[in-house]
């Protein structure tokens, strides 16, 4: 099960890595030869993409390891740490792009006037939007299918590229088609890119931190767990539910009541059936602890 999940997730990461590498090289080329500050900023953003792909690939490999004596809940939190890393990298990239845009604007009104971008920068922006939107849809679908926090985070990393490339496209197009007096739109677009990146980065880091501090699952999910438990024959009054997320898996700790005149084996069989129902719903690697009380 874990091996199959790792294989699927790993394939998605390496497809993204190859696409990001080729796209970054093309955008850097287009930015330099097309004299576009916004496209160079976009290319720098893309450099972070294939670097984080390598970190994600490594985290998925570690997370796929079986439980051992020192990690009895598995290694799923490694995925969460990798997701936080992706968000942190995005924050740094956003700061760098914001700084670069401000410096270019200041320089334009000083001793370093901006040049009108070339058409190749415009073509690169259009190509980037198309490829990144495809990568976003492909990765988000796969991330939800295999229930991977880090893949979903990486998908939103791709979507941040779509936003940034849209801003880049607008800035480059304005600088090209509206005349030299509008070349300032190019670094302004780069600054807008940084704000898009900040928004996505904060979302990713927030989700990862909530998981790392072991925030409970959403209320709707907890109500569903209680409902499943209550539907198991012999289970009464499921209560004191505690839940948390461990990478792609969840942990469930709950109390139930069974009739006081049952023997140990009968009470145990009810608990085993409850665990089976929960694992059928949430996966074989779900961590379950059930405390049984007499009714």
PDB file of C-alpha atoms in Angstrom:
ATOM      1  CA  UNK A   1       0.000   0.000   0.000  1.00  0.00           C
ATOM      2  CA  UNK A   2       2.690   2.478   1.057  1.00  0.00           C
ATOM      3  CA  UNK A   3       4.957   1.391  -1.796  1.00  0.00           C
ATOM      4  CA  UNK A   4       2.187   1.974  -4.341  1.00  0.00           C
ATOM      5  CA  UNK A   5       1.430   5.383  -2.836  1.00  0.00           C
ATOM      6  CA  UNK A   6       5.119   6.341  -2.869  1.00  0.00           C
ATOM      7  CA  UNK A   7       5.481   5.251  -6.512  1.00  0.00           C
ATOM      8  CA  UNK A   8       2.524   7.370  -7.637  1.00  0.00           C
ATOM      9  CA  UNK A   9       3.578  10.419  -5.624  1.00  0.00           C
ATOM     10  CA  UNK A  10       7.208  10.110  -6.711  1.00  0.00           C
ATOM     11  CA  UNK A  11       6.205   9.973 -10.381  1.00  0.00           C
ATOM     12  CA  UNK A  12       4.276  13.225  -9.998  1.00  0.00           C
ATOM     13  CA  UNK A  13       7.247  14.941  -8.333  1.00  0.00           C
ATOM     14  CA  UNK A  14       9.763  13.929 -11.000  1.00  0.00           C
ATOM     15  CA  UNK A  15       7.464  14.936 -13.859  1.00  0.00           C
ATOM     16  CA  UNK A  16       7.139  18.322 -12.173  1.00  0.00           C
ATOM     17  CA  UNK A  17      10.902  18.500 -11.636  1.00  0.00           C
ATOM     18  CA  UNK A  18      11.660  17.952 -15.332  1.00  0.00           C
ATOM     19  CA  UNK A  19       9.021  20.468 -16.436  1.00  0.00           C
ATOM     20  CA  UNK A  20      10.268  23.048 -13.912  1.00  0.00           C
ATOM     21  CA  UNK A  21      13.892  22.609 -14.932  1.00  0.00           C
ATOM     22  CA  UNK A  22      13.209  23.096 -18.646  1.00  0.00           C
ATOM     23  CA  UNK A  23      10.802  25.972 -18.035  1.00  0.00           C
ATOM     24  CA  UNK A  24      13.237  27.738 -15.700  1.00  0.00           C
ATOM     25  CA  UNK A  25      16.038  27.587 -18.258  1.00  0.00           C
ATOM     26  CA  UNK A  26      13.765  28.962 -20.976  1.00  0.00           C
ATOM     27  CA  UNK A  27      12.409  31.773 -18.766  1.00  0.00           C
ATOM     28  CA  UNK A  28      15.904  32.758 -17.656  1.00  0.00           C
ATOM     29  CA  UNK A  29      17.029  32.851 -21.291  1.00  0.00           C
ATOM     30  CA  UNK A  30      13.937  34.855 -22.274  1.00  0.00           C
ATOM     31  CA  UNK A  31      14.351  37.259 -19.361  1.00  0.00           C
ATOM     32  CA  UNK A  32      18.014  37.980 -20.075  1.00  0.00           C
ATOM     33  CA  UNK A  33      17.776  38.276 -23.854  1.00  0.00           C
ATOM     34  CA  UNK A  34      14.323  39.863 -23.705  1.00  0.00           C
ATOM     35  CA  UNK A  35      15.593  42.391 -21.112  1.00  0.00           C
ATOM     36  CA  UNK A  36      12.656  41.763 -18.783  1.00  0.00           C
ATOM     37  CA  UNK A  37      13.084  42.237 -15.027  1.00  0.00           C
ATOM     38  CA  UNK A  38       9.702  40.598 -14.414  1.00  0.00           C
ATOM     39  CA  UNK A  39      10.632  37.507 -16.426  1.00  0.00           C
ATOM     40  CA  UNK A  40      13.988  37.176 -14.663  1.00  0.00           C
ATOM     41  CA  UNK A  41      12.139  37.433 -11.329  1.00  0.00           C
ATOM     42  CA  UNK A  42       9.716  34.773 -12.531  1.00  0.00           C
ATOM     43  CA  UNK A  43      12.642  32.550 -13.536  1.00  0.00           C
ATOM     44  CA  UNK A  44      14.234  32.946 -10.092  1.00  0.00           C
ATOM     45  CA  UNK A  45      10.910  31.923  -8.577  1.00  0.00           C
ATOM     46  CA  UNK A  46      10.961  28.849 -10.825  1.00  0.00           C
ATOM     47  CA  UNK A  47      14.468  27.918  -9.649  1.00  0.00           C
ATOM     48  CA  UNK A  48      12.927  27.350  -6.229  1.00  0.00           C
ATOM     49  CA  UNK A  49      10.410  25.008  -7.855  1.00  0.00           C
ATOM     50  CA  UNK A  50      12.770  22.287  -8.980  1.00  0.00           C
ATOM     51  CA  UNK A  51      14.904  22.688  -5.841  1.00  0.00           C
ATOM     52  CA  UNK A  52      11.861  22.030  -3.653  1.00  0.00           C
ATOM     53  CA  UNK A  53      10.938  19.118  -5.927  1.00  0.00           C
ATOM     54  CA  UNK A  54      14.170  17.429  -4.812  1.00  0.00           C
ATOM     55  CA  UNK A  55      13.326  18.002  -1.139  1.00  0.00           C
ATOM     56  CA  UNK A  56       9.807  16.670  -1.685  1.00  0.00           C
ATOM     57  CA  UNK A  57      11.097  13.545  -3.435  1.00  0.00           C
ATOM     58  CA  UNK A  58      13.371  12.882  -0.468  1.00  0.00           C
ATOM     59  CA  UNK A  59      10.595  13.464   2.069  1.00  0.00           C
ATOM     60  CA  UNK A  60       8.261  11.065   0.274  1.00  0.00           C
ATOM     61  CA  UNK A  61      10.954   8.388   0.333  1.00  0.00           C
ATOM     62  CA  UNK A  62      11.481   8.800   4.088  1.00  0.00           C
ATOM     63  CA  UNK A  63       7.739   8.974   4.805  1.00  0.00           C
ATOM     64  CA  UNK A  64       7.241   5.674   2.956  1.00  0.00           C
ATOM     65  CA  UNK A  65       9.487   3.812   5.403  1.00  0.00           C
ATOM     66  CA  UNK A  66       7.667   1.340   7.661  1.00  0.00           C
ATOM     67  CA  UNK A  67       7.280   1.932  11.384  1.00  0.00           C
ATOM     68  CA  UNK A  68      10.296   1.064  13.493  1.00  0.00           C
ATOM     69  CA  UNK A  69      11.283   0.940  17.147  1.00  0.00           C
ATOM     70  CA  UNK A  70      11.975   4.671  17.317  1.00  0.00           C
ATOM     71  CA  UNK A  71       9.081   5.781  15.094  1.00  0.00           C
ATOM     72  CA  UNK A  72       6.083   3.721  16.121  1.00  0.00           C
ATOM     73  CA  UNK A  73       3.693   6.118  14.416  1.00  0.00           C
ATOM     74  CA  UNK A  74       5.690   5.946  11.196  1.00  0.00           C
ATOM     75  CA  UNK A  75       7.523   8.759   9.417  1.00  0.00           C
ATOM     76  CA  UNK A  76       4.545  10.696   8.039  1.00  0.00           C
ATOM     77  CA  UNK A  77       5.482  13.972   9.740  1.00  0.00           C
ATOM     78  CA  UNK A  78       8.463  14.215   7.375  1.00  0.00           C
ATOM     79  CA  UNK A  79       5.962  15.082   4.633  1.00  0.00           C
ATOM     80  CA  UNK A  80       4.540  17.822   6.827  1.00  0.00           C
ATOM     81  CA  UNK A  81       8.015  19.242   7.473  1.00  0.00           C
ATOM     82  CA  UNK A  82       8.672  19.218   3.724  1.00  0.00           C
ATOM     83  CA  UNK A  83       5.417  21.100   3.132  1.00  0.00           C
ATOM     84  CA  UNK A  84       6.511  23.721   5.681  1.00  0.00           C
ATOM     85  CA  UNK A  85       9.863  23.911   3.866  1.00  0.00           C
ATOM     86  CA  UNK A  86       8.082  24.559   0.552  1.00  0.00           C
ATOM     87  CA  UNK A  87       6.148  27.396   2.172  1.00  0.00           C
ATOM     88  CA  UNK A  88       9.298  28.815   3.749  1.00  0.00           C
ATOM     89  CA  UNK A  89      11.133  28.790   0.426  1.00  0.00           C
ATOM     90  CA  UNK A  90       8.210  30.595  -1.180  1.00  0.00           C
ATOM     91  CA  UNK A  91       8.340  33.291   1.502  1.00  0.00           C
ATOM     92  CA  UNK A  92      12.049  33.862   0.831  1.00  0.00           C
ATOM     93  CA  UNK A  93      11.461  33.939  -2.921  1.00  0.00           C
ATOM     94  CA  UNK A  94       8.686  36.491  -2.418  1.00  0.00           C
ATOM     95  CA  UNK A  95      11.005  38.722  -0.384  1.00  0.00           C
ATOM     96  CA  UNK A  96      13.705  38.475  -3.060  1.00  0.00           C
ATOM     97  CA  UNK A  97      11.338  39.350  -5.900  1.00  0.00           C
ATOM     98  CA  UNK A  98       9.823  42.258  -3.949  1.00  0.00           C
ATOM     99  CA  UNK A  99      13.303  43.638  -3.229  1.00  0.00           C
ATOM    100  CA  UNK A 100      14.382  43.251  -6.862  1.00  0.00           C
ATOM    101  CA  UNK A 101      11.266  45.024  -8.148  1.00  0.00           C
ATOM    102  CA  UNK A 102      11.719  47.963  -5.775  1.00  0.00           C
ATOM    103  CA  UNK A 103      15.410  48.309  -6.687  1.00  0.00           C
ATOM    104  CA  UNK A 104      14.576  48.292 -10.420  1.00  0.00           C
ATOM    105  CA  UNK A 105      11.940  50.999  -9.982  1.00  0.00           C
ATOM    106  CA  UNK A 106      14.331  53.170  -7.959  1.00  0.00           C
ATOM    107  CA  UNK A 107      17.057  52.588 -10.538  1.00  0.00           C
ATOM    108  CA  UNK A 108      14.729  53.514 -13.402  1.00  0.00           C
ATOM    109  CA  UNK A 109      14.224  56.969 -11.952  1.00  0.00           C
ATOM    110  CA  UNK A 110      17.929  57.226 -11.188  1.00  0.00           C
ATOM    111  CA  UNK A 111      20.922  56.206 -13.285  1.00  0.00           C
ATOM    112  CA  UNK A 112      19.655  52.854 -14.601  1.00  0.00           C
ATOM    113  CA  UNK A 113      16.622  53.364 -16.865  1.00  0.00           C
ATOM    114  CA  UNK A 114      14.728  50.211 -17.801  1.00  0.00           C
ATOM    115  CA  UNK A 115      14.689  48.812 -21.312  1.00  0.00           C
ATOM    116  CA  UNK A 116      11.647  47.794 -23.293  1.00  0.00           C
ATOM    117  CA  UNK A 117      11.243  43.980 -23.026  1.00  0.00           C
ATOM    118  CA  UNK A 118      11.509  41.802 -26.120  1.00  0.00           C
ATOM    119  CA  UNK A 119       8.719  39.600 -27.509  1.00  0.00           C
ATOM    120  CA  UNK A 120      10.502  36.436 -26.369  1.00  0.00           C
ATOM    121  CA  UNK A 121       9.737  37.433 -22.766  1.00  0.00           C
ATOM    122  CA  UNK A 122       6.045  37.666 -23.659  1.00  0.00           C
ATOM    123  CA  UNK A 123       6.090  34.209 -25.283  1.00  0.00           C
ATOM    124  CA  UNK A 124       7.805  32.752 -22.221  1.00  0.00           C
ATOM    125  CA  UNK A 125       5.105  34.164 -19.921  1.00  0.00           C
ATOM    126  CA  UNK A 126       2.311  32.636 -22.021  1.00  0.00           C
ATOM    127  CA  UNK A 127       4.081  29.260 -22.142  1.00  0.00           C
ATOM    128  CA  UNK A 128       4.690  29.334 -18.392  1.00  0.00           C
ATOM    129  CA  UNK A 129       1.007  29.977 -17.624  1.00  0.00           C
ATOM    130  CA  UNK A 130      -0.090  27.002 -19.738  1.00  0.00           C
ATOM    131  CA  UNK A 131       2.467  24.514 -18.414  1.00  0.00           C
ATOM    132  CA  UNK A 132       2.074  25.551 -14.779  1.00  0.00           C
ATOM    133  CA  UNK A 133      -1.710  25.314 -14.843  1.00  0.00           C
ATOM    134  CA  UNK A 134      -1.438  21.775 -16.230  1.00  0.00           C
ATOM    135  CA  UNK A 135       1.087  20.883 -13.501  1.00  0.00           C
ATOM    136  CA  UNK A 136      -1.179  22.370 -10.821  1.00  0.00           C
ATOM    137  CA  UNK A 137      -4.202  20.325 -11.907  1.00  0.00           C
ATOM    138  CA  UNK A 138      -2.156  17.144 -12.301  1.00  0.00           C
ATOM    139  CA  UNK A 139      -0.420  17.519  -8.926  1.00  0.00           C
ATOM    140  CA  UNK A 140      -3.477  18.585  -6.900  1.00  0.00           C
ATOM    141  CA  UNK A 141      -5.445  15.626  -8.278  1.00  0.00           C
ATOM    142  CA  UNK A 142      -2.646  13.198  -7.417  1.00  0.00           C
ATOM    143  CA  UNK A 143      -2.045  14.793  -3.999  1.00  0.00           C
ATOM    144  CA  UNK A 144      -5.675  14.402  -2.977  1.00  0.00           C
ATOM    145  CA  UNK A 145      -5.838  10.892  -4.399  1.00  0.00           C
ATOM    146  CA  UNK A 146      -2.884   9.632  -2.340  1.00  0.00           C
ATOM    147  CA  UNK A 147      -3.695  11.998   0.560  1.00  0.00           C
ATOM    148  CA  UNK A 148      -0.300  13.716   0.528  1.00  0.00           C
ATOM    149  CA  UNK A 149       0.109  17.033   2.360  1.00  0.00           C
ATOM    150  CA  UNK A 150       3.369  17.817   0.620  1.00  0.00           C
ATOM    151  CA  UNK A 151       2.029  17.071  -2.879  1.00  0.00           C
ATOM    152  CA  UNK A 152      -0.936  19.367  -2.287  1.00  0.00           C
ATOM    153  CA  UNK A 153       1.484  22.054  -1.055  1.00  0.00           C
ATOM    154  CA  UNK A 154       3.574  21.583  -4.179  1.00  0.00           C
ATOM    155  CA  UNK A 155       0.461  21.867  -6.338  1.00  0.00           C
ATOM    156  CA  UNK A 156      -0.251  25.272  -4.815  1.00  0.00           C
ATOM    157  CA  UNK A 157       3.380  26.129  -5.476  1.00  0.00           C
ATOM    158  CA  UNK A 158       2.606  25.495  -9.161  1.00  0.00           C
ATOM    159  CA  UNK A 159      -0.540  27.625  -8.907  1.00  0.00           C
ATOM    160  CA  UNK A 160       1.513  30.474  -7.418  1.00  0.00           C
ATOM    161  CA  UNK A 161       3.584  30.299 -10.602  1.00  0.00           C
ATOM    162  CA  UNK A 162       0.424  30.717 -12.678  1.00  0.00           C
ATOM    163  CA  UNK A 163      -0.482  33.849 -10.713  1.00  0.00           C
ATOM    164  CA  UNK A 164       3.031  35.222 -10.969  1.00  0.00           C
ATOM    165  CA  UNK A 165       3.212  34.546 -14.708  1.00  0.00           C
ATOM    166  CA  UNK A 166      -0.139  36.291 -15.246  1.00  0.00           C
ATOM    167  CA  UNK A 167       1.213  39.386 -13.506  1.00  0.00           C
ATOM    168  CA  UNK A 168       4.443  39.045 -15.470  1.00  0.00           C
ATOM    169  CA  UNK A 169       2.489  38.749 -18.730  1.00  0.00           C
ATOM    170  CA  UNK A 170       0.499  41.894 -17.959  1.00  0.00           C
ATOM    171  CA  UNK A 171       3.622  43.865 -17.083  1.00  0.00           C
ATOM    172  CA  UNK A 172       5.608  42.721 -20.110  1.00  0.00           C
ATOM    173  CA  UNK A 173       2.689  43.258 -22.507  1.00  0.00           C
ATOM    174  CA  UNK A 174       2.132  46.760 -21.149  1.00  0.00           C
ATOM    175  CA  UNK A 175       5.820  47.604 -21.440  1.00  0.00           C
ATOM    176  CA  UNK A 176       5.975  46.278 -25.022  1.00  0.00           C
ATOM    177  CA  UNK A 177       2.738  47.582 -26.501  1.00  0.00           C
ATOM    178  CA  UNK A 178       2.174  50.847 -24.613  1.00  0.00           C
ATOM    179  CA  UNK A 179       5.550  52.401 -25.372  1.00  0.00           C
ATOM    180  CA  UNK A 180       8.770  53.217 -23.533  1.00  0.00           C
ATOM    181  CA  UNK A 181       7.039  55.444 -20.992  1.00  0.00           C
ATOM    182  CA  UNK A 182       5.316  52.319 -19.635  1.00  0.00           C
ATOM    183  CA  UNK A 183       8.381  50.101 -19.160  1.00  0.00           C
ATOM    184  CA  UNK A 184       7.931  50.721 -15.429  1.00  0.00           C
ATOM    185  CA  UNK A 185       5.047  48.216 -15.613  1.00  0.00           C
ATOM    186  CA  UNK A 186       7.605  45.410 -15.857  1.00  0.00           C
ATOM    187  CA  UNK A 187       9.100  45.772 -12.321  1.00  0.00           C
ATOM    188  CA  UNK A 188       5.665  46.726 -10.961  1.00  0.00           C
ATOM    189  CA  UNK A 189       4.465  43.351 -12.229  1.00  0.00           C
ATOM    190  CA  UNK A 190       7.399  41.718 -10.433  1.00  0.00           C
ATOM    191  CA  UNK A 191       6.255  43.341  -7.168  1.00  0.00           C
ATOM    192  CA  UNK A 192       2.703  42.088  -7.725  1.00  0.00           C
ATOM    193  CA  UNK A 193       4.168  38.625  -8.257  1.00  0.00           C
ATOM    194  CA  UNK A 194       5.751  38.789  -4.797  1.00  0.00           C
ATOM    195  CA  UNK A 195       2.386  39.455  -3.134  1.00  0.00           C
ATOM    196  CA  UNK A 196       0.798  36.467  -4.884  1.00  0.00           C
ATOM    197  CA  UNK A 197       3.682  34.346  -3.641  1.00  0.00           C
ATOM    198  CA  UNK A 198       3.342  35.632  -0.062  1.00  0.00           C
ATOM    199  CA  UNK A 199      -0.331  34.643  -0.013  1.00  0.00           C
ATOM    200  CA  UNK A 200       0.314  31.081  -1.173  1.00  0.00           C
ATOM    201  CA  UNK A 201       3.338  30.706   1.135  1.00  0.00           C
ATOM    202  CA  UNK A 202       1.380  31.752   4.225  1.00  0.00           C
ATOM    203  CA  UNK A 203      -1.395  29.288   3.356  1.00  0.00           C
ATOM    204  CA  UNK A 204       1.074  26.404   2.982  1.00  0.00           C
ATOM    205  CA  UNK A 205       3.038  27.209   6.156  1.00  0.00           C
ATOM    206  CA  UNK A 206      -0.152  27.652   8.185  1.00  0.00           C
ATOM    207  CA  UNK A 207      -1.525  24.237   7.160  1.00  0.00           C
ATOM    208  CA  UNK A 208       1.793  22.538   7.909  1.00  0.00           C
ATOM    209  CA  UNK A 209       2.162  24.202  11.313  1.00  0.00           C
ATOM    210  CA  UNK A 210      -1.394  23.259  12.299  1.00  0.00           C
ATOM    211  CA  UNK A 211      -0.522  19.648  11.560  1.00  0.00           C
ATOM    212  CA  UNK A 212       2.823  19.812  13.377  1.00  0.00           C
ATOM    213  CA  UNK A 213       1.178  21.118  16.559  1.00  0.00           C
ATOM    214  CA  UNK A 214      -1.300  18.240  16.233  1.00  0.00           C
ATOM    215  CA  UNK A 215      -4.468  20.199  15.614  1.00  0.00           C
ATOM    216  CA  UNK A 216      -7.549  17.980  15.649  1.00  0.00           C
ATOM    217  CA  UNK A 217      -9.228  16.931  12.421  1.00  0.00           C
ATOM    218  CA  UNK A 218     -12.132  19.135  11.225  1.00  0.00           C
ATOM    219  CA  UNK A 219     -15.350  18.837  13.234  1.00  0.00           C
ATOM    220  CA  UNK A 220     -17.172  17.257  10.294  1.00  0.00           C
ATOM    221  CA  UNK A 221     -14.548  14.508  10.105  1.00  0.00           C
ATOM    222  CA  UNK A 222     -14.778  13.865  13.853  1.00  0.00           C
ATOM    223  CA  UNK A 223     -18.578  13.638  13.656  1.00  0.00           C
ATOM    224  CA  UNK A 224     -18.151  11.115  10.844  1.00  0.00           C
ATOM    225  CA  UNK A 225     -15.825   9.009  13.029  1.00  0.00           C
ATOM    226  CA  UNK A 226     -18.335   9.057  15.894  1.00  0.00           C
ATOM    227  CA  UNK A 227     -21.079   8.031  13.452  1.00  0.00           C
ATOM    228  CA  UNK A 228     -19.028   5.098  12.147  1.00  0.00           C
ATOM    229  CA  UNK A 229     -18.321   3.949  15.699  1.00  0.00           C
ATOM    230  CA  UNK A 230     -21.960   4.269  16.720  1.00  0.00           C
ATOM    231  CA  UNK A 231     -23.055   2.115  13.778  1.00  0.00           C
ATOM    232  CA  UNK A 232     -20.895  -0.839  14.880  1.00  0.00           C
ATOM    233  CA  UNK A 233     -22.972  -3.519  16.586  1.00  0.00           C
ATOM    234  CA  UNK A 234     -22.250  -3.626  20.317  1.00  0.00           C
ATOM    235  CA  UNK A 235     -20.685  -0.163  20.512  1.00  0.00           C
ATOM    236  CA  UNK A 236     -22.432   2.309  22.800  1.00  0.00           C
ATOM    237  CA  UNK A 237     -21.743   5.959  23.516  1.00  0.00           C
ATOM    238  CA  UNK A 238     -18.497   6.571  21.600  1.00  0.00           C
ATOM    239  CA  UNK A 239     -16.887   9.560  23.327  1.00  0.00           C
ATOM    240  CA  UNK A 240     -13.681  11.351  24.368  1.00  0.00           C
ATOM    241  CA  UNK A 241     -12.518  11.360  20.745  1.00  0.00           C
ATOM    242  CA  UNK A 242      -9.018  12.653  20.004  1.00  0.00           C
ATOM    243  CA  UNK A 243      -7.706  12.940  16.445  1.00  0.00           C
ATOM    244  CA  UNK A 244      -4.658  14.246  14.625  1.00  0.00           C
ATOM    245  CA  UNK A 245      -2.994  13.999  11.253  1.00  0.00           C
ATOM    246  CA  UNK A 246       0.341  12.251  10.703  1.00  0.00           C
ATOM    247  CA  UNK A 247       1.411  12.998   7.154  1.00  0.00           C
ATOM    248  CA  UNK A 248      -1.008  11.170   4.878  1.00  0.00           C
ATOM    249  CA  UNK A 249      -2.470   9.152   7.761  1.00  0.00           C
ATOM    250  CA  UNK A 250      -4.679   9.994  10.712  1.00  0.00           C
ATOM    251  CA  UNK A 251      -4.611   8.894  14.350  1.00  0.00           C
ATOM    252  CA  UNK A 252      -7.823   8.174  16.259  1.00  0.00           C
ATOM    253  CA  UNK A 253      -8.037   7.760  20.032  1.00  0.00           C
ATOM    254  CA  UNK A 254     -11.508   7.173  21.477  1.00  0.00           C
ATOM    255  CA  UNK A 255     -13.513   5.625  24.298  1.00  0.00           C
ATOM    256  CA  UNK A 256     -16.525   3.354  23.808  1.00  0.00           C
ATOM    257  CA  UNK A 257     -18.893   1.527  26.112  1.00  0.00           C
ATOM    258  CA  UNK A 258     -19.984  -2.115  25.785  1.00  0.00           C
ATOM    259  CA  UNK A 259     -22.459  -4.105  27.855  1.00  0.00           C
ATOM    260  CA  UNK A 260     -21.016  -4.901  31.264  1.00  0.00           C
ATOM    261  CA  UNK A 261     -21.926  -8.608  31.112  1.00  0.00           C
ATOM    262  CA  UNK A 262     -19.762  -9.343  28.044  1.00  0.00           C
ATOM    263  CA  UNK A 263     -16.637 -11.414  28.543  1.00  0.00           C
ATOM    264  CA  UNK A 264     -13.207 -10.134  27.528  1.00  0.00           C
ATOM    265  CA  UNK A 265     -13.223 -11.903  24.156  1.00  0.00           C
ATOM    266  CA  UNK A 266     -16.641 -10.531  23.204  1.00  0.00           C
ATOM    267  CA  UNK A 267     -15.612  -6.987  24.135  1.00  0.00           C
ATOM    268  CA  UNK A 268     -12.367  -7.448  22.204  1.00  0.00           C
ATOM    269  CA  UNK A 269     -14.219  -8.668  19.098  1.00  0.00           C
ATOM    270  CA  UNK A 270     -16.381  -5.534  19.130  1.00  0.00           C
ATOM    271  CA  UNK A 271     -13.260  -3.365  19.328  1.00  0.00           C
ATOM    272  CA  UNK A 272     -11.634  -5.266  16.447  1.00  0.00           C
ATOM    273  CA  UNK A 273     -14.758  -4.749  14.321  1.00  0.00           C
ATOM    274  CA  UNK A 274     -14.705  -1.027  15.118  1.00  0.00           C
ATOM    275  CA  UNK A 275     -11.051  -0.767  14.103  1.00  0.00           C
ATOM    276  CA  UNK A 276     -11.811  -2.626  10.858  1.00  0.00           C
ATOM    277  CA  UNK A 277     -14.643  -0.227   9.991  1.00  0.00           C
ATOM    278  CA  UNK A 278     -12.433   2.791  10.646  1.00  0.00           C
ATOM    279  CA  UNK A 279      -9.564   1.404   8.570  1.00  0.00           C
ATOM    280  CA  UNK A 280     -11.953   0.525   5.743  1.00  0.00           C
ATOM    281  CA  UNK A 281     -12.923   4.200   5.692  1.00  0.00           C
ATOM    282  CA  UNK A 282      -9.606   5.946   6.366  1.00  0.00           C
ATOM    283  CA  UNK A 283      -6.959   3.474   5.183  1.00  0.00           C
ATOM    284  CA  UNK A 284      -4.968   0.527   6.490  1.00  0.00           C
ATOM    285  CA  UNK A 285      -2.301   2.787   8.009  1.00  0.00           C
ATOM    286  CA  UNK A 286      -4.754   4.624  10.270  1.00  0.00           C
ATOM    287  CA  UNK A 287      -3.522   4.653  13.883  1.00  0.00           C
ATOM    288  CA  UNK A 288      -6.347   3.595  16.216  1.00  0.00           C
ATOM    289  CA  UNK A 289      -6.501   3.304  19.994  1.00  0.00           C
ATOM    290  CA  UNK A 290      -9.822   2.301  21.592  1.00  0.00           C
ATOM    291  CA  UNK A 291     -10.486   2.284  25.338  1.00  0.00           C
ATOM    292  CA  UNK A 292     -13.419   0.044  26.311  1.00  0.00           C
ATOM    293  CA  UNK A 293     -15.630   0.804  29.311  1.00  0.00           C
ATOM    294  CA  UNK A 294     -18.523  -1.189  30.840  1.00  0.00           C
ATOM    295  CA  UNK A 295     -22.027   0.119  30.251  1.00  0.00           C
TER     296      UNK A 295
END
